XYZ file of C-alpha atoms in Angstrom:
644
model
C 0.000 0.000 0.000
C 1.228 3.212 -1.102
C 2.411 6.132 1.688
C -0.893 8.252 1.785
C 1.743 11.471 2.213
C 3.000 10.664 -1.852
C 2.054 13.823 -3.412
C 0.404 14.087 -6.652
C 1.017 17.551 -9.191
C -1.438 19.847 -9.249
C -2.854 18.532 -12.824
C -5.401 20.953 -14.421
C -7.925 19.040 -17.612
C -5.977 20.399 -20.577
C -7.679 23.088 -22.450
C -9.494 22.778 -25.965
C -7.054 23.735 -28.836
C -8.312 23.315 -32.023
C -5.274 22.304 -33.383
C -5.050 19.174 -31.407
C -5.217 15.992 -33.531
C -8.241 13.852 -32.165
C -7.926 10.331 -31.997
C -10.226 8.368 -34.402
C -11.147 4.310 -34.023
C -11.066 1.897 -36.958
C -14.043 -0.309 -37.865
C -11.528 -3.148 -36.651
C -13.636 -5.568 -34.361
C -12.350 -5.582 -30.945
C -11.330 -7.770 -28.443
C -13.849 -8.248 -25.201
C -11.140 -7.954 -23.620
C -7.478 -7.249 -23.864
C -5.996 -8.109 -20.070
C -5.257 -11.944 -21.250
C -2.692 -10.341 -23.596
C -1.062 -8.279 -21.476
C -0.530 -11.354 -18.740
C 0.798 -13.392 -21.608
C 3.551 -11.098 -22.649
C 4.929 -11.692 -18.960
C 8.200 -13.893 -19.676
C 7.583 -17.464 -18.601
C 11.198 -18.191 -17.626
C 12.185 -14.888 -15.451
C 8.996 -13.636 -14.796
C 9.774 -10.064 -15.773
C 6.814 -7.776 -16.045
C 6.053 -6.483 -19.610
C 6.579 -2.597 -18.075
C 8.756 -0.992 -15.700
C 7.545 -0.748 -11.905
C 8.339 2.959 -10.733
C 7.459 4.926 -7.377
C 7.740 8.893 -7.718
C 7.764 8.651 -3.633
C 6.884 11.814 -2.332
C 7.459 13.827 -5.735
C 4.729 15.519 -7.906
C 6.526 14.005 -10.791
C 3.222 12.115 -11.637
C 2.933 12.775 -15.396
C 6.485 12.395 -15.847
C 6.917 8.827 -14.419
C 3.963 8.173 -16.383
C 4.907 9.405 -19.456
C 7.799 7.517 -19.145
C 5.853 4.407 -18.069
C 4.139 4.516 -21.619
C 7.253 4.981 -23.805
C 8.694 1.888 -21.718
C 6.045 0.059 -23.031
C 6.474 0.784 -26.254
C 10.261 0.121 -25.930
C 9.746 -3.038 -24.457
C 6.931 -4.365 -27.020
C 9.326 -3.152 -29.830
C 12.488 -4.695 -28.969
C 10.051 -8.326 -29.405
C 13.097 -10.605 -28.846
C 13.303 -10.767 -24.825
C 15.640 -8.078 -24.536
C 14.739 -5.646 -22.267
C 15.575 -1.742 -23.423
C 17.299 0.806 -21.036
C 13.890 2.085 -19.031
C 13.651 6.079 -20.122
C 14.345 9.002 -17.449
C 11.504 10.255 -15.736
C 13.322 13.171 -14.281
C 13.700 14.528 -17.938
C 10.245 13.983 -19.305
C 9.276 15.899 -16.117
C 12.037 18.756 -16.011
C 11.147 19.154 -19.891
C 7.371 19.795 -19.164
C 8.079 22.207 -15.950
C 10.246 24.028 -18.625
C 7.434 24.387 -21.404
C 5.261 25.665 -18.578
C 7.705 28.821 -17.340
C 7.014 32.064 -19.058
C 9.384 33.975 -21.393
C 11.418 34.804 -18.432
C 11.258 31.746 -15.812
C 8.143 32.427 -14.344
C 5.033 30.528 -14.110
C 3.620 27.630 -11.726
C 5.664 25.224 -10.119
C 5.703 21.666 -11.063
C 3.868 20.383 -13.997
C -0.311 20.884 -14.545
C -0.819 20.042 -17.672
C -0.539 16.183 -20.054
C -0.255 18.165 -22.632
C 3.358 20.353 -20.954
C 5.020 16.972 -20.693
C 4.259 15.782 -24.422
C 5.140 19.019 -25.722
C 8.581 18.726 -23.788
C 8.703 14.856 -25.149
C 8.162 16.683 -28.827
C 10.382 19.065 -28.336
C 13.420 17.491 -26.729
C 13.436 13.949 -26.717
C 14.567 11.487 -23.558
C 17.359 10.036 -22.065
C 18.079 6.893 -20.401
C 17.354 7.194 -16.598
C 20.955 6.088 -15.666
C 21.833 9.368 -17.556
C 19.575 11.189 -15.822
C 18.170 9.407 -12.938
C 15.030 10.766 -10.738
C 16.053 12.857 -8.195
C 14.657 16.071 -7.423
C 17.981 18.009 -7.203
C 18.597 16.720 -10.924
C 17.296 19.751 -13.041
C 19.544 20.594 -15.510
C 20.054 19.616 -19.056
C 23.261 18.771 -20.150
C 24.894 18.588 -23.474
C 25.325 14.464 -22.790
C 21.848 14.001 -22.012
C 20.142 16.296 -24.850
C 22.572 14.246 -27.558
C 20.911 11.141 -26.066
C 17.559 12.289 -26.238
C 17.724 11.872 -29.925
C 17.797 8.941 -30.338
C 14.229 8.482 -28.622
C 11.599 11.143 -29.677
C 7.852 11.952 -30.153
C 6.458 10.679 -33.900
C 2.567 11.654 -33.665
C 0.234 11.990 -30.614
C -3.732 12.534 -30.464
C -6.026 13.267 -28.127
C -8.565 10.585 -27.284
C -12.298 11.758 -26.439
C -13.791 10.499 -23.435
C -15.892 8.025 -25.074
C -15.684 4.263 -24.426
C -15.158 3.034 -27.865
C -12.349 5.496 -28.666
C -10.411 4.163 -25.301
C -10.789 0.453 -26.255
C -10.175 1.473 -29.657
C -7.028 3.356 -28.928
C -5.690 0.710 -26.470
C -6.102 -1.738 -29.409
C -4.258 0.364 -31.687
C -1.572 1.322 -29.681
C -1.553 -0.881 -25.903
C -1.461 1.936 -23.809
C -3.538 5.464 -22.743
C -1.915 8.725 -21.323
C -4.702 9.801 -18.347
C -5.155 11.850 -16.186
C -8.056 11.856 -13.896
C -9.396 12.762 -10.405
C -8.831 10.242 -7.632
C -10.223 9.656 -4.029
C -9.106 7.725 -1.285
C -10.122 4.076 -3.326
C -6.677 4.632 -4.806
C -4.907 4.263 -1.427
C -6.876 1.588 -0.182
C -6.812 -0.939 -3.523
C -8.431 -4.125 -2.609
C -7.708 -7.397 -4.641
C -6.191 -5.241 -7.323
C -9.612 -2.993 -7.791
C -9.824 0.493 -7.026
C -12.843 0.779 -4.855
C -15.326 3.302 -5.130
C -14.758 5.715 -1.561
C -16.296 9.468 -0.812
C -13.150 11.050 0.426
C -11.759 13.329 -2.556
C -8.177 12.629 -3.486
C -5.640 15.072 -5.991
C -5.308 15.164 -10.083
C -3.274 12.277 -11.323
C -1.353 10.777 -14.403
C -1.359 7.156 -14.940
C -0.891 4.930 -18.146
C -3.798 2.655 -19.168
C -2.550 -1.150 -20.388
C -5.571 -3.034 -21.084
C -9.384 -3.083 -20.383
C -11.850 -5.868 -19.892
C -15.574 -6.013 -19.040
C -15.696 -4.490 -15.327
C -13.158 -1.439 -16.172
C -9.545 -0.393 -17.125
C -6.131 -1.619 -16.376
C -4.399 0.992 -14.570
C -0.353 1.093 -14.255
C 0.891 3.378 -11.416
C 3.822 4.593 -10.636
C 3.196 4.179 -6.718
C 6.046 1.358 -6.642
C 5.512 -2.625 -6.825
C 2.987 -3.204 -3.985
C 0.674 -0.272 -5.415
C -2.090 -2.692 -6.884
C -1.544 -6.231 -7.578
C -4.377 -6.919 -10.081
C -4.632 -10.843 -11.091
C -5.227 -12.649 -14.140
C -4.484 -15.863 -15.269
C -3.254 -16.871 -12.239
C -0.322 -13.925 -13.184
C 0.271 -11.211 -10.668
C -0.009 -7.732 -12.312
C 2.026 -5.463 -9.482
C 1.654 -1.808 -9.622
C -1.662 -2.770 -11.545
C -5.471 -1.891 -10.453
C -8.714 -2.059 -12.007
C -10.449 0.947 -12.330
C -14.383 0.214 -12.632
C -16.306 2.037 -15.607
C -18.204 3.818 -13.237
C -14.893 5.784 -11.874
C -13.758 6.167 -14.919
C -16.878 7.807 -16.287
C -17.131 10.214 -13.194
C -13.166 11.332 -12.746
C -11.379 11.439 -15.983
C -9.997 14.051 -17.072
C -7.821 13.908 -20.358
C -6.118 10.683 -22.776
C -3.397 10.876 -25.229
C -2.001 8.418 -27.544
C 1.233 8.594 -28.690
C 3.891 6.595 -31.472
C 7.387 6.938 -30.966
C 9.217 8.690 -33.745
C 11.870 7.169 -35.851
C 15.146 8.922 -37.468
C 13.678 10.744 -40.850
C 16.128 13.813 -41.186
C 14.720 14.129 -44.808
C 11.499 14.857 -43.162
C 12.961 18.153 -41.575
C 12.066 20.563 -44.057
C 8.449 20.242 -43.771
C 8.480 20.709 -39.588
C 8.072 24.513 -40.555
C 4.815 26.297 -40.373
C 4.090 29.715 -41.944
C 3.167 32.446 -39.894
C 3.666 36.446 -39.691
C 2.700 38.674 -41.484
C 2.769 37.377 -44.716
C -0.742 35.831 -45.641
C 0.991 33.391 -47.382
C -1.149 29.749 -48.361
C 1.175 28.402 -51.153
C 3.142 25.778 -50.163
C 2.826 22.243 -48.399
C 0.853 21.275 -45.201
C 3.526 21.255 -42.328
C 3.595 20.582 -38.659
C 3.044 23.187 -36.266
C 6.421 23.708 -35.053
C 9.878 22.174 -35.756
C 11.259 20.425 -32.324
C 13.866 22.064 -30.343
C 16.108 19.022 -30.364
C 16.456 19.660 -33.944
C 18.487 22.608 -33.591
C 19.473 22.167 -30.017
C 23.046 23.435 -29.583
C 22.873 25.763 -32.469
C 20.451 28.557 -31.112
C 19.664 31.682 -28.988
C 16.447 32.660 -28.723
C 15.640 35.852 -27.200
C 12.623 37.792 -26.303
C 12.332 41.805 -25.682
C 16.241 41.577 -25.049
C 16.578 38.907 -22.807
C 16.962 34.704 -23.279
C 14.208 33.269 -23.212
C 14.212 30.444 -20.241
C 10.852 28.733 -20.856
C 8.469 26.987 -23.468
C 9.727 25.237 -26.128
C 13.058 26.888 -27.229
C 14.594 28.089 -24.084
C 18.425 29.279 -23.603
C 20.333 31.060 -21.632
C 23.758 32.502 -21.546
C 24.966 28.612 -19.568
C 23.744 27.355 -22.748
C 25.976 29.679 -24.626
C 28.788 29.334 -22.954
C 28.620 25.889 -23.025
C 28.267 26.206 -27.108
C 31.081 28.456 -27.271
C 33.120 25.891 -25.423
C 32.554 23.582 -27.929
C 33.481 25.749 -30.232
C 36.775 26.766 -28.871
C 37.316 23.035 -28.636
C 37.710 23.066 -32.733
C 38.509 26.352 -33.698
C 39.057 25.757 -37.301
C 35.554 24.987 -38.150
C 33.772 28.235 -39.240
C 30.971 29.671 -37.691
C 27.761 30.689 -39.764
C 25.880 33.043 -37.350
C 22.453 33.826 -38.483
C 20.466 36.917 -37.482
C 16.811 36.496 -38.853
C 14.824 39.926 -39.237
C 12.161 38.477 -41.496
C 9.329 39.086 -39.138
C 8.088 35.482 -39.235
C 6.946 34.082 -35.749
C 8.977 32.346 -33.917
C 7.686 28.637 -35.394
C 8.276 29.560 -39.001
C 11.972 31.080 -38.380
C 12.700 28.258 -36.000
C 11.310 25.739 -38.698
C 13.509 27.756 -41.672
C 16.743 27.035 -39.858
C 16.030 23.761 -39.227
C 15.556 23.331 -42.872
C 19.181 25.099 -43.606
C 21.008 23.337 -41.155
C 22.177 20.437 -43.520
C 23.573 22.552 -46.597
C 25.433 24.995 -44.004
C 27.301 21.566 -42.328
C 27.643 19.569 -45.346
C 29.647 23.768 -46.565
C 31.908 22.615 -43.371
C 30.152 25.506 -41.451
C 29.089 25.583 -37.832
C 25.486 26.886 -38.268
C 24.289 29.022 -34.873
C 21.072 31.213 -35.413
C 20.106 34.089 -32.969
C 16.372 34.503 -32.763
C 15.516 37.687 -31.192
C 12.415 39.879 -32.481
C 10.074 36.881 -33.300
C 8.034 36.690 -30.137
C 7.076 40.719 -31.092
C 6.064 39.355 -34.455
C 4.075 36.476 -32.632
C 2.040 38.671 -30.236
C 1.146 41.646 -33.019
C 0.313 39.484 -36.295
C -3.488 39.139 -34.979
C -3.921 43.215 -34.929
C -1.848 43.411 -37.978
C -4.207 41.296 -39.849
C -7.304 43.093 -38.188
C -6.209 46.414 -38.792
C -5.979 45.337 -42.670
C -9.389 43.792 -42.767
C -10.349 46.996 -41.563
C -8.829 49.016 -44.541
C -9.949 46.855 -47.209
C -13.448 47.359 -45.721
C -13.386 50.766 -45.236
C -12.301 51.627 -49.567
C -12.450 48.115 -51.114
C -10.229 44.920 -52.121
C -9.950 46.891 -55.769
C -9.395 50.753 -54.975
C -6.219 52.653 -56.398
C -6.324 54.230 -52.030
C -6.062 50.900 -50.624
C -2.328 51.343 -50.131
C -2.457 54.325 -48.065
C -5.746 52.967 -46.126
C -3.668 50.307 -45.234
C -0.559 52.812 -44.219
C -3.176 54.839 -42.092
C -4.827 52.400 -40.880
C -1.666 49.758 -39.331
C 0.094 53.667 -38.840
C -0.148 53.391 -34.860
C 0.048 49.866 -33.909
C 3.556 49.804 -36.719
C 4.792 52.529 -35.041
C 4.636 50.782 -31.138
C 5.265 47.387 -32.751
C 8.544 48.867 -34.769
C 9.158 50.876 -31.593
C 9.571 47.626 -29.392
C 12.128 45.701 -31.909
C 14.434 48.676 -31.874
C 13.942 48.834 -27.972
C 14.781 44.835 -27.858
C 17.842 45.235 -30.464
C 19.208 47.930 -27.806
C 18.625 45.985 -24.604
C 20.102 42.975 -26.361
C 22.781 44.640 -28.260
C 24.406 46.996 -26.387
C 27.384 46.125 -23.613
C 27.045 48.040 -20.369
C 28.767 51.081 -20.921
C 26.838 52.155 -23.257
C 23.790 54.981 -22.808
C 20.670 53.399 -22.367
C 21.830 49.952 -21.136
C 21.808 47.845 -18.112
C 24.731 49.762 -15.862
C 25.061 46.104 -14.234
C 25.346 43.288 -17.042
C 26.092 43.540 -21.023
C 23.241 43.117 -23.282
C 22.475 39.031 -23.700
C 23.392 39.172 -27.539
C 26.397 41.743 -27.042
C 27.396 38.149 -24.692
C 26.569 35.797 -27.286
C 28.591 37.830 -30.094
C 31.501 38.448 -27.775
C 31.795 34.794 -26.896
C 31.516 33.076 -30.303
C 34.113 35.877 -31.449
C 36.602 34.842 -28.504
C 36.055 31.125 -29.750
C 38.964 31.766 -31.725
C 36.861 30.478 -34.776
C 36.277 32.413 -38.105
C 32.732 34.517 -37.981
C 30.543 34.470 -41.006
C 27.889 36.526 -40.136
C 24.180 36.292 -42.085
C 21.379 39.037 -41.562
C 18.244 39.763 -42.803
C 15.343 42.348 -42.449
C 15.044 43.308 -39.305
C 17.964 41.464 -38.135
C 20.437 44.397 -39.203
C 19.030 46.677 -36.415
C 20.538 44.333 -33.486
C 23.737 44.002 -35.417
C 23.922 47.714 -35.757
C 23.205 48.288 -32.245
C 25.982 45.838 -31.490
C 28.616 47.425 -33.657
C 27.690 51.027 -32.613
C 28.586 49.792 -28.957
C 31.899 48.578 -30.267
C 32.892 51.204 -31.978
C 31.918 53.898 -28.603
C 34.065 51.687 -26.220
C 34.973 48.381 -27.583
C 38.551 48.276 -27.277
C 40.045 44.700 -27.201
C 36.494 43.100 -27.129
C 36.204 45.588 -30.898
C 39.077 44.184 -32.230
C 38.603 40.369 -31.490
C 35.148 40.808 -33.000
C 36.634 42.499 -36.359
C 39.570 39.789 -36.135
C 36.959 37.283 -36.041
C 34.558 38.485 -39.126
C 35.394 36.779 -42.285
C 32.280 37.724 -44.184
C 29.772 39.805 -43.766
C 26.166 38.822 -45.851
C 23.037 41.561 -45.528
C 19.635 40.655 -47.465
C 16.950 43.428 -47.956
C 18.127 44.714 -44.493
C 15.907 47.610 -42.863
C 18.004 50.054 -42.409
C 18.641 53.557 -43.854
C 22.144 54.247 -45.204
C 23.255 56.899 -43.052
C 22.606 54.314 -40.002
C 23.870 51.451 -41.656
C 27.445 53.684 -42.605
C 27.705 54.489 -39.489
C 27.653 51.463 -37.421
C 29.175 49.429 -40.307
C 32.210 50.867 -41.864
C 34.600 49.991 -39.076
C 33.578 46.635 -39.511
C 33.494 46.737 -43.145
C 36.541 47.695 -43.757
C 38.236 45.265 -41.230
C 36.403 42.344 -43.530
C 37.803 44.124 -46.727
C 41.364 43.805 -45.252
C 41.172 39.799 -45.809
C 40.394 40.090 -49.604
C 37.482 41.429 -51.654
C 34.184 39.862 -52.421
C 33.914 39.295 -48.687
C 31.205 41.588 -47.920
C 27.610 41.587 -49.790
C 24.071 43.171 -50.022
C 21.799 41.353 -51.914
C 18.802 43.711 -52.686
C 15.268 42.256 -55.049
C 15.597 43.604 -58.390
C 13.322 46.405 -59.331
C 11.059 43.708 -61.565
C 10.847 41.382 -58.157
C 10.320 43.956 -55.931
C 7.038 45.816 -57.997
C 5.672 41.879 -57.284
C 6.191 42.109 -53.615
C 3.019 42.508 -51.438
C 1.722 42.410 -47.931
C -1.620 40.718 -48.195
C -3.703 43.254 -49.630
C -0.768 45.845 -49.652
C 0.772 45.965 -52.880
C 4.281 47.223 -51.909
C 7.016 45.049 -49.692
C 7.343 45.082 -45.665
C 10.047 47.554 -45.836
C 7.972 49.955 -47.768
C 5.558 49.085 -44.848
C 7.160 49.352 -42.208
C 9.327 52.592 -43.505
C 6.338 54.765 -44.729
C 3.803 53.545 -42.071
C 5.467 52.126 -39.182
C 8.213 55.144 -38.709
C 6.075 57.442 -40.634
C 8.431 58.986 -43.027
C 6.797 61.076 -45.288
C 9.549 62.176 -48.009
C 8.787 58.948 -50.384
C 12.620 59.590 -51.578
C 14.139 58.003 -48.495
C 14.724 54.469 -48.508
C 15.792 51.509 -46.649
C 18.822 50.257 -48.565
C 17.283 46.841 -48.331
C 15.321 48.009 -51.410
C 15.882 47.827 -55.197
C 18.694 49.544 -56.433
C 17.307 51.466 -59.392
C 15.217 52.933 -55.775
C 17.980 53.365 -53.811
C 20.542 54.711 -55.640
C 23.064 52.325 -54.349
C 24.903 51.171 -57.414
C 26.741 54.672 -57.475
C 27.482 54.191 -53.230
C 28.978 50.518 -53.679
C 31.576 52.116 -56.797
C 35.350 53.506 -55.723
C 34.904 56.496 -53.090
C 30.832 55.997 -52.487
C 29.779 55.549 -48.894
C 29.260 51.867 -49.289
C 33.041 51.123 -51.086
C 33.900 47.754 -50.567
C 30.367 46.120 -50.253
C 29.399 44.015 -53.143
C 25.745 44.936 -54.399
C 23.582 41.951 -56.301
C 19.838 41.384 -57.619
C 17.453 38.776 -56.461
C 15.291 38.190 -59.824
C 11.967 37.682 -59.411
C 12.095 33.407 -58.409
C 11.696 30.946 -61.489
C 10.290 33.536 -64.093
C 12.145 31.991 -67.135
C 10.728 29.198 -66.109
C 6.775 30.593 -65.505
C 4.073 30.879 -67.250
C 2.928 34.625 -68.623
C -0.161 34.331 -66.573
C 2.027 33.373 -63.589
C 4.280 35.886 -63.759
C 1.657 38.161 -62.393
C 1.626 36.662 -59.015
C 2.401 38.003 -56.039
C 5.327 37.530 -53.530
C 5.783 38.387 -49.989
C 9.315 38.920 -48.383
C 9.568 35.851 -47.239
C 10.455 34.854 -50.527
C 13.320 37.404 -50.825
C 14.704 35.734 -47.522
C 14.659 32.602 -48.829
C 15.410 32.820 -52.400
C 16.323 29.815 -53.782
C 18.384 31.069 -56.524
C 20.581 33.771 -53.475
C 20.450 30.982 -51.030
C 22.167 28.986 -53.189
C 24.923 31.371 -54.587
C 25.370 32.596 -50.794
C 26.167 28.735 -49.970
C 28.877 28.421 -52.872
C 29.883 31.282 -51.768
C 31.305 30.849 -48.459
C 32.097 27.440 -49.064
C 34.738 28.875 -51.207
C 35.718 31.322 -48.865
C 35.986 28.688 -46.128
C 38.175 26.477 -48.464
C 39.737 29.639 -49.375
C 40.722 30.384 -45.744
C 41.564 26.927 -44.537
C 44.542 27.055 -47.552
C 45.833 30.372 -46.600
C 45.924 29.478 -42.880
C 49.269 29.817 -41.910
């Protein structure tokens, strides 16, 4: 009999998300029951149990041990030839789903309240073996061993199963074993010949794994230790196993999951990526709903008005850096392709889009490491966005000639506070101590990461786009006031420098970039490039309903310049002006200037070729991406001869 002091989590019924994938039964005729199977896959000569026995003593690690119960059992039913797999950390599974359910910056409820937390931190991250990462309360932390582990055993699909009879004998048919949760009562402590008797006294929220059903109720497997239970069939002792009676189950439950474990599919990685921002973009495949963090673990930041992000699915933290420059610094002559999205995706997509680059940048010998800093903004605005140009086209029409500047009025106030808060998060993150505006007491948390990689002793080549220009400006401009040694390491460090369609005027962009520039330049031309849409590509760019691109968007509404002859030099050329400021004694001497073309047209149709493009497909322009690769891949090669 279980300790009546073990404490249960505080487990709330998971909310309804629309986006959850419900569970639906086969016309395959089922069993009456489906306990006679499980007692039969007992092994007749050592009398092992077909699942591991665990007790989460007086821990509220409940839907971690029993997560971890159910992915033993499909471990153990796998392996089919009497071997018995390594049982799966609990601790993990659990530490995982506490992590998914801290906000942005470590706050949030202790412990874990929610089935749904712990598969998301499955999803996201994988699991260990428990001798990696045994259960022990003090055990929190996850290190670079046990996340490469994780890999290896990961989420494939999960659904939610409705509370209805058919779908839980269906699902246990289908796939052995239920994720529940459910309210209990004091039956649960007092479990008489292996049934869970009805009793009035009210007991906590609790996670358990079903394994089988028959006529009177469900197989429950605990994770109260061995002599929880004791449930008999077939003359076979079931310990840590109870019956619970229809009638309880119909009058406590609360949620049911049903899960498949993944297998390796790397191939499958591109299409983990959703679309989202505030692009209005349909084309394309159906993909998943977010990429998981194990994907990309090791080779991210991911930051949120300034500051790491320590909670939900892609947490970090400057340990986590550290620990990544370390490696690093370990093998120094690999290059380093540091990525700083400003595409205004949400946080899914631009996750999901370096995911899908990660292969071509190793296979180029690179170490890929993406900063993700302004997507959470993006995230919480794109709703208003969209509303606010609804409201336009309402107000003059999907067809009128004054639908752009409806749309520039209309998104004129929200764009200014939503532009407002990147710049405010590229100067928090950006800028080291010294500098005015900044935390007096610590250095910005990217002004950390860029200092460390660029002490790695590894060659920098940096990538940014949109948006992203703003926190590398903010960076450089700190550099440049008071930088001293930490200046010239960083410039030492730089071997390329690649900007598409940045947002940034050129004044700005001269003046936190020339130092920098002309560091690169000292290494050899061709090192440092702005790749800009052609004139042609960019008259087909649109936001929604918004015929002109994001920067004309964000410029002309969101800052509210008026004089429609200043620019962004993220724009076309023949706009810009910049072919004369990239020639011998312009203000942009020594950066290289090419044209995106609009994608494919050779290759279109003439009625296609009046389609419409967003900027997402100037960031990832197959054509650029492509010649950016070869690119530094011959640099790198380049470099690695010349080394002295």
């Amino acid at each position: 009999m279980p300790d009546p002091t073990i404490a249960t989590a505080v487990l709330r019924p998971d909310p309804s998300d629309l986006r959850d994938r419900v569970y639906a039964p086969s016309l395959r005729p089922l069993a009456p029951s489906s306990e006679r199977a499980l007692a039969k896959r007992i092994c007749p000569r050592t009398r092992a149990l077909p699942y591991e026995l665990r007790d989460q003593g007086a821990d509220g690690t409940c839907a971690g041990q029993a997560l971890a119960n159910l992915i033993d059992l499909h471990r153990i039913r796998a392996c089919g030839n009497g071997k018995r797999p390594e049982r799966v950390s609990a601790r993990m599974l659990y530490q995982m789903a506490v992590q998914q359910e801290r906000g942005p910056g470590g706050g949030g409820p202790e412990g874990v309240t929610s089935l749904r937390s712990v598969i998301k931190g499955f999803y996201h991250n994988g699991v260990c073996a428990d001798t990696l990462w045994p259960d022990c309360a003090s055990e929190t932390a996850l290190s670079a061993e046990r996340a490469k582990a994780a890999r290896a055993t990961t989420l494939g699909a999960y659904y939610r199963v409705r509370s209805y009879l058919n779908d839980y004998h269906a699902a246990l048919s289908d796939a052995d074993c239920i994720l529940v949760s459910a309210a209990t009562h004091g039956g649960w402590r007092a479990v008489t010949d292996g049934v869970i008797p009805p009793h009035p006294q009210p007991g906590e929220n609790h996670a358990f794994v079903l394994v089988g059903y028959n006529d009177r109720g469900f197989l429950v497997l605990n994770s109260w230790g061995p002599d929880w239970g004791g449930y008999a069939c077939d003359g076979q002792v079931l310990r840590g196993v109870a019956l619970w009676p229809y009638a309880d189950w119909s009058d406590n439950v609360l949620d049911a999951w049903v899960l498949r474990l993944g297998v390796p599919a790397p191939e499958a990685f591109a299409f983990s990526q959703s679309r989202r921002g505030i692009y209005y973009d349909d084309d394309g495949p159906i993909r998943a709903a977010s990429s998981p963090c194990h994907q990309l673990l090791g080779h991210f930041a991911h930051l949120d008005d300034g500051v790491h992000v320590t909670g939900g699915s892609y947490a970090s933290s400057r340990a986590a850096v550290a620990l990544t420059a370390g490696r690093i610094a370990a093998k120094p002559d690999r290059p380093v392709h540091l990525s700083i999205p400003g595409s205004l995706l949400g946080i899914d997509a631009a996750f999901g889009a370096e995911v899908a680059r990660r292969p071509a940048l190793e296979d180029a010998g690179l170490y890929p490491y993406t900063l993700f800093w302004c997507n959470d903004v993006v995230d919480s605005t794109t709703a208003v966005l969209d509303h606010l140009f609804r409201t336009a086209v309402d107000k003059v029409g999907a067809l009128s000639p004054d639908l752009n500047a409806a749309i520039e009025a209309a998104t004129a106030g929200i764009g200014r506070a939503f532009w407002r808060d990147i710049g405010r998060a590229a100067q928090r993150a950006g800028c080291h101590r010294h500098a005015c505006g900044a935390d007096p007491t610590r250095d910005g948390d990217a002004a950390d990461l860029l200092d460390s990689l660029a002490a790695t002793g590894a060659p920098l080549h940096l990538n940014a786009d949109g948006a992203g220009v703003l926190l590398l400006a903010q960076y450089l401009r700190s550099l440049n006031a008071h930088g001293g040694d930490r200046r010239n390491a960083f410039e030492g460090a730089v071997a390329s420098l690649t900007l598409i369609a940045p947002a940034i005027r050129l004044d700005d962009f001269c003046a936190a970039f020339r130092p920098l520039i002309n560091a690169i330049n000292r290494r050899g031309p061709g090192r440092v490039t702005l790749w800009v849409p052609s004139y042609g590509f960019e008259r087909k760019l649109a936001v929604g309903h918004y015929t002109r691109s994001i920067l004309d968007l964000v410029l002309y509404a969101f800052e509210g310049e008026r004089d429609r002859m200043q620019h962004f030099i993220g724009m076309s050329a023949r706009r810009t002006g910049l072919a004369a400021e990239t020639a011998p004694g312009g203000r942009l001497e020594g950066v290289v200037l090419r044209k995106m073309k609009t994608p494919d047209h050779a290759l279109q149709p003439a009625e296609a070729r009046r389609r419409r493009y967003t900027q997402h497909d100037v960031i990832t322009h197959a054509e650029t991406g492509a010649e950016i690769l070869w690119h530094l891949a011959r640099l790198v090669s380049r470099d690695a001869i010349e080394k002295p």
